[in-house]
Amino acid sequence: MARWGMVIDQSKCVGCWTCAVGCKAINDEPLGYWWNRVLTTEPDSSAQVAAPATPAVDVPHGTYPNLELAYLPLACQHCNDAPCEKVCPVGATFRRDDGLILIDYERCIGCRYCVAACPYGVRIFNWGPAKREPDFVIGYGEEYRTGGRLVFEPVRPVGIVEKCTLCVERVDANEQPFCVDVCPVGARVFGDLDDPKSEVSVLVNDEGAEQLLAELGTNPNVYYLPSSHPSKVSD
Amino acid sequence: MVNSSVRTDLPRAPGLARSPWTWLLGVLVLLGLVAWVYELGHGLAATGMRDVVSWGMYIFTFAYLVGLSAGGLIVASSSEVFHIEALRPLARLGVLTAAVFSAAAGLMIIPDLGQPIRVLNLFIFPNWTSPLVWDVTIITIYFLFSVLELWVMVRRPEKKKTLTTLAFIGLPLAVLLHSITAIIFGLQMSRPWWNTALMAPIFVASAILSGTALIVLIAWILQRYNNLRIPAATWRWLAGLMVMALFVDLFFVASDYVTIAWDNIPKDRQVLDLILPGGPYQLTFWFEWVLGGVIPFVILASSKLRAKASNLALAAALILMGVYAFRIELVIPAFVNPLIQLPPGTSLGAVSTSGSFQLVGHYSPTWVEYLITVGLFALTALAIAIGYRRLHLGRTIQEAAEHVAD
C-alpha cells in the first residue's frame, strides 16, 4: 500500500496561481471558491504568523533594498493524524489507507466542526448553490466513489464541506494530481512516501522538506522545501 | 408555620390564550419559522457566516442555551443534595427550565446544519472521537433525565427516595453537560483562544451563573405579575448562589486573560486584543465585565441592595446579558485571525466588489439569523409558560414556600 504525498518546492514557485486555477478547473469550483491558494509570505518564516506583514498578494516583505518574497501554495495537507477526521461527528471525513483524507458527500451534515478544527484553514463549505460563468460543468465531470463512498460530484453540492481530494479520481487511475501536472515550473512533486526510493521520499529524507505547522503533530503528507533551499539546476 | 391549605385563588391569572404576550410570542415563533424556510431555500449563504468566521449566532446561542439549562437542575438538586430547604419551592420550576432549555439547545443546532435533513446521522453513524457526538449524547440524556425527574416530581411526589436519588444524579449530570459542551471548543489546537484547560471550569461556572439568574428572573416575574410569594430566604440563597458563581466565573476568565497577556504568544494575544477595550469586539468586554459583572456584583454584595427582589431581578437580567456577551466573545473572535493568515486570505464562497478573499474575518448576523434565534427564544418562553400552567407549578411553589421560614 502506497502512502501518497506531495512535496512543494517554495524555491521554485513563482506565485503564478496556475495550480490554484487548475484546481478550480478540474474540480469545477464555483465563483468565489478556491480549494487551492497561493499565499504571499516571507522566506523561511513559519506559516503561523502573528499578523500578515503585508495585506496584499505579491507585495514583498521588508524595507528597500532588503526586500524578500516567497510563496506558500496551500491546500489540504492530508494529515496522518487529521483534526478534521477526529472531530467529524458522523465519520463523513475519513482517511483512506493510502493517506488521502476524503469526505463522504452523502454523509456530511454540514456542521462545519471540521472547518473550525483544521489548523490550515483549507476546508471549504458550500454556502449556497454553485454560481458559475459560463454555467456548465467543467473538469472531471463525473461522480467518483471509493469503497462505495461518494467523494466527488460534478456540481458542487450545497450544504456540505469540501476540499482538495488530492485528485483521488486521477490518483486511482495512476495519474498525478492536476496541480502537479499544470505547474509550469515543476515546483510540485507527487509520489509514494512509503517507497524510500521515490522522489518525494528523497526530498523529505535527504533534502530537508518540512511539514507545515509540524509542531501541532498533525503529521501531514504534504511537505514543503523552504525557499532558501537551493534549486537544483539539472544539466 | 403557616397553615398549608392550598390557596387556589393565587396562581389564577388570565388564561394563556387570552394573554397578549402569548400572541406576541406566537408571532415571533412564526417569523422564526418563516426565516428558517427562507434559509432552507437559499442555503447558509442566507447567514452572515462564511469560510473565515464559519460559526456564528447559532453556535454561541446554542452554548448559551446549554448554560441556561444547567441552573435549573443545579438549583433543584442542591435543595435535595445539600438540604437547602429555601430552594425547595423552586425545584420543579428548575427542572422544567432544564428540560425546556436543553431541548432548545438541541433545536438551535438544526438551522446551523448545511444538511438538516441528515441530522439523524449523528445517531446512526456516531464517530466517538468527536466531542460533538459526546455532546449530542449528554444533551439527549440530560433532556430525558429532566423530563423523568419532572414527571416523578409532579406525578409521584410521594416517592421521596427516588427524588433524592434523581437529585444526586442530576448534579453531576449538569456538570458533565457543561464540561462536554466546553470541550467542543477547548480541545481545538487550531483555535488558541479556545485551547485552554480552563474551558470546562469556565463553562460550568457560567452555566451555574446564568442558569441561576434565569430562575431569579422567572421567579421575580411570577412574584410581580402572578401574585406568587417567594420567601425572603429563597431570594437570599439565590442571591448568594449568583454572587459566588459570578465571582468564580470572572475569576476563571481573568486567569485566562492574564496568562495570555503575560505569555504574549502572538496568535493568543491577537485574540485578546480584539476584545479588550479599544478592540473591535470591546462591546462584549464591557457587557461581560461591567454591565454583567461589576454592576450586578455590587448589587448582590450590598446587603441593602440585595434585600429587594426587584434589584435581584435587575442583577439577574444584567448577568444574563453578560453571559451572552461571553458566549459571543468565545466563538467569534476565535475565528477572526486564522493560524495561517497570509494574503490574500481564505476564499469566502462569494464574489463581491471587495473580492472573493478575506484576510481578517468579519461577521455580522443577517436578519435570517436574528429571526430564527429570537423565534427559538420565544418558543422556549412559551414552553416554560405552558409547562408552568399545565403542571400547576404556581400552586406547588406556593405550598412549598409556606414551609420555608423567612
XYZ file of C-alpha atoms in Angstrom:
641
model
C 0.000 0.000 0.000
C 1.322 3.356 -1.012
C 1.132 6.443 1.152
C 0.582 9.302 -1.249
C 2.364 12.538 -0.549
C 3.449 15.743 -2.192
C 6.479 17.976 -1.892
C 6.127 21.621 -2.886
C 9.395 23.406 -3.632
C 8.987 27.019 -2.496
C 12.319 27.953 -4.072
C 10.851 27.136 -7.468
C 7.349 28.547 -7.002
C 6.834 31.782 -8.929
C 3.410 32.541 -7.466
C 1.554 32.275 -10.780
C -1.565 30.586 -9.339
C -1.697 28.049 -12.184
C -2.105 25.215 -9.636
C -4.985 27.091 -7.999
C -6.717 27.802 -11.296
C -6.057 24.237 -12.470
C -7.667 23.003 -9.259
C -10.707 25.187 -9.925
C -10.920 23.822 -13.454
C -10.633 20.110 -12.708
C -12.998 20.290 -9.707
C -15.444 22.832 -11.158
C -15.096 25.143 -8.143
C -17.724 27.920 -8.436
C -17.086 31.676 -8.371
C -15.554 32.749 -5.088
C -14.440 29.248 -4.060
C -10.766 28.229 -4.001
C -9.675 24.815 -2.692
C -6.077 25.667 -3.504
C -4.489 29.073 -2.999
C -1.029 30.613 -3.369
C -0.265 32.769 -0.343
C 2.347 35.512 -0.277
C 4.842 35.085 2.560
C 8.434 35.670 3.616
C 11.237 33.207 3.001
C 11.944 30.864 5.924
C 9.152 32.223 8.089
C 6.797 29.977 9.962
C 3.441 29.577 8.267
C 1.869 30.731 11.514
C 2.315 34.473 11.650
C 1.125 36.949 14.261
C -0.199 39.285 11.645
C 0.419 39.405 7.929
C 3.336 41.733 7.197
C 1.563 42.919 4.089
C -2.138 42.788 3.273
C -1.612 42.256 -0.418
C -0.635 39.460 -2.752
C 2.811 39.641 -4.387
C 3.983 42.530 -2.206
C 7.477 41.836 -0.864
C 8.253 41.959 2.831
C 10.890 44.239 4.363
C 12.274 47.696 3.647
C 14.025 48.645 0.448
C 16.603 47.449 -0.514
C 16.190 44.447 1.779
C 13.049 43.037 0.238
C 12.065 39.431 0.348
C 9.268 37.483 -1.228
C 8.184 33.870 -1.160
C 5.032 31.906 -1.891
C 3.152 29.306 0.085
C 0.785 27.247 -2.082
C -1.843 25.951 0.337
C -4.488 23.241 0.099
C -5.426 20.239 2.254
C -2.298 18.799 3.898
C -3.728 15.245 4.051
C -2.640 14.761 7.661
C -1.957 11.303 9.033
C -3.405 12.492 12.345
C -6.068 14.794 10.982
C -8.042 17.017 13.401
C -10.899 17.231 10.873
C -11.270 13.463 10.851
C -11.236 13.317 14.651
C -13.921 15.972 15.152
C -16.311 14.879 12.388
C -19.370 13.745 14.383
C -20.648 11.376 11.699
C -17.403 9.990 10.277
C -18.024 11.710 6.934
C -14.385 12.798 6.800
C -12.265 9.685 6.579
C -8.666 8.712 5.913
C -8.087 6.159 3.212
C -5.315 3.615 3.834
C -3.132 5.391 1.265
C -3.262 8.606 3.315
C -5.893 10.554 1.376
C -8.313 12.494 3.564
C -11.675 12.377 1.817
C -15.250 13.464 2.545
C -18.306 11.266 2.127
C -20.703 13.642 0.344
C -23.701 11.521 1.249
C -22.986 11.525 4.973
C -21.762 15.064 5.765
C -24.357 17.003 7.782
C -22.704 20.386 7.204
C -21.957 21.215 10.865
C -18.565 22.739 9.917
C -16.838 21.448 13.047
C -14.014 20.318 10.730
C -13.669 23.863 9.388
C -13.202 25.073 12.967
C -10.762 22.256 13.784
C -8.457 22.462 10.752
C -5.325 24.452 11.661
C -4.558 25.112 7.996
C -7.861 26.761 7.052
C -8.237 24.729 3.874
C -11.742 23.370 4.280
C -14.411 24.972 2.161
C -18.110 24.934 2.958
C -20.632 25.249 0.117
C -22.736 28.114 1.468
C -25.174 28.373 -1.403
C -25.949 26.955 -4.851
C -22.888 26.950 -7.122
C -22.564 30.073 -9.304
C -20.539 29.548 -12.466
C -19.802 31.691 -15.503
C -20.234 30.258 -18.062
C -22.740 27.952 -16.451
C -21.826 24.415 -17.461
C -19.890 21.554 -15.921
C -16.152 21.581 -16.490
C -13.316 19.369 -15.298
C -13.577 15.735 -14.260
C -17.338 15.925 -14.636
C -18.403 12.590 -13.136
C -19.312 11.128 -9.788
C -16.456 9.344 -8.107
C -16.762 6.672 -5.432
C -14.112 4.911 -3.400
C -15.037 1.935 -1.228
C -18.654 2.721 -2.070
C -18.441 6.243 -0.649
C -19.220 9.234 -2.832
C -16.172 11.533 -2.688
C -16.669 13.704 -5.768
C -19.588 15.109 -7.723
C -19.509 17.143 -10.951
C -21.555 20.022 -9.473
C -20.614 21.321 -6.020
C -23.363 20.189 -3.627
C -24.892 22.807 -1.290
C -24.538 22.499 2.465
C -21.544 20.208 2.805
C -17.831 20.739 3.364
C -15.339 20.044 0.580
C -11.624 20.450 -0.042
C -8.664 19.155 -2.046
C -9.068 15.414 -2.659
C -5.516 15.141 -4.000
C -7.451 14.371 -7.211
C -8.425 10.952 -5.903
C -10.023 10.024 -9.241
C -6.764 10.716 -11.085
C -4.512 9.104 -8.452
C -6.591 5.908 -8.617
C -6.111 5.955 -12.403
C -2.310 6.184 -11.981
C -2.213 9.855 -12.832
C -0.853 12.740 -10.786
C -2.973 15.370 -9.060
C -3.858 18.054 -11.607
C -1.959 20.833 -9.778
C 1.242 18.776 -10.149
C 0.657 18.349 -13.874
C -0.098 22.007 -14.586
C 2.657 23.646 -12.507
C 4.767 25.437 -15.145
C 7.989 25.340 -13.091
C 7.800 21.819 -11.706
C 7.547 23.023 -8.117
C 5.244 20.152 -7.156
C 6.354 16.539 -6.845
C 3.868 13.731 -6.158
C 4.667 10.192 -5.097
C 4.727 7.372 -2.553
C 6.170 8.364 0.809
C 6.382 4.696 1.828
C 8.771 3.970 -1.037
C 12.211 5.153 0.160
C 13.435 5.471 -3.431
C 10.589 7.696 -4.625
C 11.432 11.310 -5.400
C 9.147 12.600 -2.630
C 10.862 10.326 -0.081
C 14.305 11.554 -1.158
C 13.175 15.174 -0.869
C 11.759 14.508 2.591
C 14.566 12.316 3.916
C 17.652 13.859 2.296
C 16.725 17.344 1.108
C 15.004 18.588 4.228
C 11.414 19.024 3.103
C 9.296 20.071 6.089
C 5.705 19.774 7.209
C 3.575 22.870 7.737
C 2.881 23.659 11.429
C 4.727 20.426 12.251
C 4.678 21.392 15.948
C 0.942 20.657 16.062
C 1.589 16.968 15.426
C -0.918 16.578 12.610
C 1.768 14.829 10.554
C 0.764 15.924 7.041
C 1.592 14.019 3.874
C 2.262 17.323 2.122
C 5.772 18.714 2.607
C 7.481 21.977 1.713
C 11.047 22.631 0.592
C 11.799 26.085 2.036
C 12.561 28.885 -0.380
C 16.156 29.043 0.875
C 16.587 25.518 -0.451
C 18.999 25.709 -3.397
C 17.174 24.842 -6.573
C 18.949 22.068 -8.359
C 19.595 23.098 -11.923
C 19.885 19.934 -13.927
C 22.285 19.730 -16.911
C -45.605 27.723 60.396
C -48.497 28.858 58.276
C -51.432 26.626 57.549
C -50.529 24.823 54.341
C -54.019 24.646 52.880
C -53.960 25.317 49.153
C -54.856 28.867 48.209
C -56.344 28.139 44.833
C -57.049 31.791 44.133
C -53.349 32.643 43.973
C -51.890 31.482 40.680
C -55.031 32.163 38.690
C -54.068 34.862 36.236
C -55.851 35.318 32.874
C -55.635 32.203 30.688
C -52.639 31.845 28.425
C -54.678 32.007 25.250
C -56.093 35.396 26.204
C -52.755 36.957 27.141
C -51.323 39.372 24.563
C -47.871 38.006 25.492
C -48.823 34.593 24.187
C -49.796 36.130 20.876
C -46.604 38.140 20.642
C -44.505 35.065 21.349
C -46.550 33.091 18.851
C -45.910 35.669 16.134
C -42.178 35.635 16.900
C -42.103 31.835 16.635
C -43.907 32.083 13.305
C -41.454 34.687 11.988
C -38.593 32.422 13.031
C -40.127 29.558 11.083
C -40.542 31.763 8.002
C -36.885 32.768 8.242
C -35.880 29.130 8.529
C -37.857 28.202 5.429
C -36.068 31.047 3.629
C -32.719 29.694 4.836
C -33.589 26.179 3.673
C -34.204 27.587 0.195
C -31.067 29.708 -0.037
C -28.601 27.597 1.921
C -26.462 29.011 4.701
C -25.492 31.756 2.232
C -28.516 33.473 3.805
C -26.489 33.880 7.012
C -23.563 36.177 7.763
C -21.207 33.216 8.170
C -18.523 32.488 5.573
C -15.377 30.404 5.424
C -13.293 32.577 7.788
C -15.880 33.073 10.540
C -17.657 29.796 9.877
C -19.676 29.595 13.117
C -21.880 32.418 14.289
C -25.020 33.332 16.176
C -26.496 29.838 16.126
C -23.467 28.345 17.849
C -22.956 31.000 20.524
C -26.689 30.930 21.240
C -26.501 27.147 21.442
C -23.734 27.370 24.060
C -25.815 29.982 25.916
C -28.949 27.815 25.931
C -26.983 24.831 27.203
C -25.749 27.032 30.045
C -29.254 28.214 30.902
C -30.448 24.632 31.155
C -27.957 23.955 33.925
C -29.051 26.379 36.563
C -32.466 24.829 36.952
C -31.190 21.357 37.669
C -28.474 22.708 39.941
C -30.944 24.748 41.995
C -33.358 21.804 42.137
C -30.717 19.228 43.020
C -28.973 21.479 45.540
C -32.118 21.778 47.605
C -32.097 17.983 47.916
C -28.382 17.133 47.963
C -27.282 19.950 50.285
C -30.595 20.094 52.184
C -31.215 23.714 51.280
C -34.860 23.999 52.265
C -35.150 27.553 50.979
C -34.525 26.414 47.398
C -37.114 23.639 47.524
C -40.034 25.799 46.320
C -38.204 26.376 43.040
C -37.196 22.745 42.472
C -39.940 21.905 39.971
C -39.557 25.186 38.148
C -35.828 24.500 37.950
C -36.262 21.071 36.429
C -38.824 22.453 33.972
C -36.339 25.078 32.729
C -33.652 22.388 32.498
C -35.872 20.265 30.253
C -37.067 23.144 28.071
C -33.673 24.810 27.622
C -31.796 21.588 26.853
C -34.393 20.854 24.163
C -33.996 24.411 22.856
C -30.210 23.975 22.703
C -30.668 20.845 20.624
C -33.076 22.677 18.302
C -30.668 25.603 17.872
C -28.202 23.310 16.106
C -30.661 22.364 13.352
C -30.664 25.678 11.402
C -26.860 25.717 11.670
C -26.559 22.497 9.674
C -25.917 22.626 5.953
C -27.891 19.385 5.596
C -30.517 19.497 8.373
C -32.315 16.547 6.818
C -29.323 14.362 7.745
C -29.334 15.292 11.435
C -30.115 11.696 12.400
C -26.690 10.709 11.038
C -25.486 11.880 14.455
C -27.193 8.831 15.941
C -26.768 6.434 13.018
C -23.047 6.984 12.344
C -21.592 8.416 15.573
C -17.833 8.981 15.468
C -16.796 8.677 19.096
C -13.576 10.668 18.770
C -15.738 13.740 18.142
C -16.654 15.871 21.181
C -19.787 16.849 19.262
C -21.060 13.268 19.493
C -20.448 13.219 23.247
C -22.333 16.498 23.489
C -25.298 15.255 21.457
C -25.363 12.200 23.741
C -25.171 14.123 27.005
C -27.776 16.709 25.902
C -30.150 13.894 24.956
C -29.586 12.152 28.301
C -29.920 15.434 30.174
C -33.205 16.263 28.458
C -34.678 12.798 29.072
C -33.455 12.879 32.658
C -35.085 16.278 33.301
C -38.371 15.070 31.833
C -38.236 11.960 34.005
C -37.412 13.921 37.156
C -40.188 16.403 36.418
C -42.620 13.540 35.887
C -41.716 11.953 39.217
C -41.927 15.335 40.980
C -45.380 16.089 39.617
C -46.996 12.673 39.400
C -45.212 10.702 42.125
C -44.257 13.343 44.697
C -44.604 10.770 47.470
C -41.579 8.848 46.208
C -39.090 10.790 48.309
C -36.285 8.233 47.959
C -36.489 8.255 44.157
C -36.420 12.038 44.135
C -33.333 12.114 46.329
C -31.600 9.613 44.053
C -32.528 11.668 40.998
C -31.166 14.821 42.637
C -27.869 13.081 43.327
C -27.642 12.027 39.662
C -28.771 15.424 38.373
C -25.975 17.449 39.911
C -23.022 15.602 38.325
C -25.020 15.309 35.087
C -25.308 19.102 34.876
C -21.582 19.488 35.481
C -20.833 16.860 32.827
C -23.119 18.574 30.297
C -21.212 21.830 30.575
C -17.793 20.247 30.610
C -18.523 18.371 27.400
C -20.010 21.412 25.684
C -16.850 23.296 26.698
C -14.687 20.537 25.282
C -16.173 21.027 21.801
C -14.169 24.250 21.848
C -11.440 23.571 24.381
C -9.803 20.664 22.557
C -9.160 22.538 19.299
C -5.491 23.410 18.891
C -6.422 25.208 15.676
C -8.036 27.972 17.767
C -5.659 29.200 20.502
C -8.482 31.252 22.073
C -10.373 28.047 22.857
C -7.488 25.742 23.559
C -7.270 26.121 27.322
C -7.822 23.625 30.120
C -9.889 26.341 31.817
C -12.660 25.996 29.241
C -14.673 23.354 31.129
C -14.447 25.136 34.521
C -15.460 28.425 32.861
C -18.453 26.743 31.215
C -19.588 25.137 34.470
C -19.250 28.403 36.393
C -21.001 30.483 33.725
C -23.757 27.885 33.474
C -24.450 27.984 37.209
C -24.344 31.783 36.966
C -26.680 32.241 34.009
C -28.949 29.356 34.984
C -29.492 30.748 38.469
C -30.037 34.229 37.040
C -32.703 32.782 34.764
C -34.502 31.185 37.734
C -34.313 34.503 39.608
C -35.803 36.373 36.671
C -38.652 33.869 36.228
C -39.342 33.781 39.970
C -39.450 37.578 40.083
C -41.860 37.756 37.134
C -44.093 35.233 38.882
C -43.985 37.196 42.112
C -44.557 40.532 40.388
C -47.237 39.572 37.877
C -48.698 36.314 39.150
C -49.112 37.107 42.856
C -46.766 34.341 43.874
C -44.911 34.947 47.112
C -41.309 33.761 47.111
C -39.866 33.646 50.659
C -37.069 36.059 51.559
C -34.846 33.098 52.476
C -35.193 31.751 48.938
C -34.134 35.117 47.487
C -31.160 35.175 49.858
C -29.959 31.766 48.679
C -30.397 32.674 45.021
C -28.506 35.925 45.534
C -25.710 34.038 47.278
C -25.521 31.457 44.516
C -25.351 34.167 41.859
C -22.678 36.222 43.553
C -20.491 33.160 44.158
C -20.890 31.948 40.582
C -20.259 35.449 39.228
C -17.042 35.718 41.214
C -15.771 32.259 40.234
C -16.718 32.749 36.577
C -14.961 36.095 36.208
C -12.004 34.780 38.211
C -11.526 31.947 35.699
C -11.901 34.273 32.730
C -9.438 36.737 34.273
C -6.933 33.917 34.859
C -7.129 33.164 31.168
C -6.636 36.829 30.208
C -3.586 37.150 32.479
C -1.961 34.014 31.079
C -2.426 35.230 27.516
C -1.325 38.797 28.252
C 1.813 37.769 30.118
C 2.882 34.987 27.745
C 2.279 37.278 24.792
C 2.221 34.400 22.313
C 1.279 36.251 19.112
C -1.732 34.214 17.978
C -3.204 34.182 21.513
C -2.516 37.843 22.141
C -4.109 38.803 18.836
C -7.483 37.499 20.036
C -7.261 39.156 23.445
C -6.559 42.490 21.737
C -9.783 42.087 19.761
C -11.936 42.075 22.878
C -10.064 44.292 25.344
C -11.118 47.974 25.456
C -10.209 49.610 22.171
C -10.540 46.418 20.145
C -13.261 45.830 17.556
C -15.093 43.388 19.883
C -14.782 45.504 23.039
C -18.559 45.643 23.432
C -18.512 42.034 24.628
C -15.886 43.012 27.199
C -17.971 45.885 28.605
C -21.069 43.714 28.758
C -19.262 40.835 30.403
C -17.141 42.771 32.891
C -19.046 45.943 33.710
C -22.711 45.700 32.806
C -22.914 41.982 33.568
C -20.011 41.873 36.018
C -19.174 44.760 38.346
C -22.702 46.244 38.494
C -24.556 43.031 39.433
C -21.693 42.173 41.784
C -22.188 45.445 43.659
C -25.956 44.883 43.798
C -25.546 41.337 45.090
C -22.752 42.149 47.535
C -24.570 45.058 49.166
C -26.869 43.740 51.874
C -29.077 46.792 51.427
C -29.495 46.490 47.677
C -29.961 42.736 47.518
C -32.793 42.863 50.055
C -35.194 43.967 47.307
C -36.353 41.265 44.903
C -36.580 43.765 42.040
C -32.890 44.576 42.488
C -32.097 40.870 42.305
C -34.109 40.656 39.113
C -32.149 43.590 37.685
C -28.859 41.918 38.641
C -30.078 38.670 37.069
C -31.039 40.416 33.818
C -27.633 42.115 33.641
C -25.891 38.810 34.346
C -27.867 37.115 31.579
C -26.673 39.781 29.136
C -23.114 39.482 30.405
C -23.028 35.718 29.939
C -24.456 36.077 26.423
C -21.659 38.545 25.698
C -19.185 35.958 26.996
C -20.549 33.351 24.545
C -20.160 35.797 21.654
C -16.662 36.680 22.804
C -15.801 32.999 22.958
C -16.976 31.982 19.498
C -16.487 34.868 17.040
C -13.036 36.324 17.876
C -11.578 32.799 17.782
C -12.205 32.731 14.020
C -11.163 36.270 13.097
C -7.431 35.629 12.799
C -6.732 32.120 11.485
C -3.389 30.438 12.310
C -2.190 30.777 8.729
C -3.064 34.370 7.894
C -1.278 35.328 4.718
C -2.524 37.358 1.753
C -4.897 37.057 0.042
C -6.534 35.054 2.837
C -9.327 32.494 2.677
C -11.874 32.341 -0.124
C -15.326 33.359 1.037
C -17.512 31.345 -1.289
C -18.918 34.577 -2.636
C -17.835 37.195 -5.122
C -18.241 40.842 -4.274
C -16.678 44.145 -5.204
C -14.200 43.651 -2.362
C -13.004 40.405 -3.943
C -13.516 36.802 -3.007
C -10.908 36.554 -0.238
C -10.838 37.659 3.373
C -7.613 38.048 5.341
C -9.181 39.155 8.634
C -12.520 37.558 9.385
C -15.697 39.640 9.609
C -19.071 38.531 10.859
C -22.399 40.189 11.394
C -25.588 38.132 11.619
C -28.258 38.586 8.949
C -31.999 39.099 9.558
C -32.429 35.367 8.984
C -30.170 34.528 11.924
C -31.815 37.149 14.170
C -35.352 35.966 13.373
C -34.554 32.275 13.824
C -32.755 32.906 17.123
C -35.450 35.219 18.514
C -38.097 32.746 17.350
C -36.439 29.956 19.290
C -36.237 32.102 22.444
C -39.943 32.871 22.022
C -40.721 29.173 21.650
C -38.717 28.484 24.810
C -40.652 31.140 26.754
C -43.951 29.699 25.515
C -42.911 26.195 26.545
C -41.994 27.411 30.039
C -45.306 29.266 30.373
C -47.345 26.288 29.171
C -45.372 23.866 31.369
C -45.872 26.158 34.350
C -49.635 26.159 33.771
C -50.138 22.554 32.893
C -48.073 21.231 35.775
C -49.695 23.668 38.243
C -46.276 24.814 39.374
C -47.677 28.013 40.857
C -49.664 26.051 43.402
C -46.789 23.785 44.389
C -44.348 26.670 44.632
C -46.764 28.401 46.978
C -47.288 25.252 49.044
C -43.580 24.652 49.439
C -42.994 28.333 50.177
C -45.281 28.112 53.159
C -42.793 25.697 54.736
C -39.823 27.979 54.314
C -39.066 30.129 57.307
C -38.189 33.679 56.349
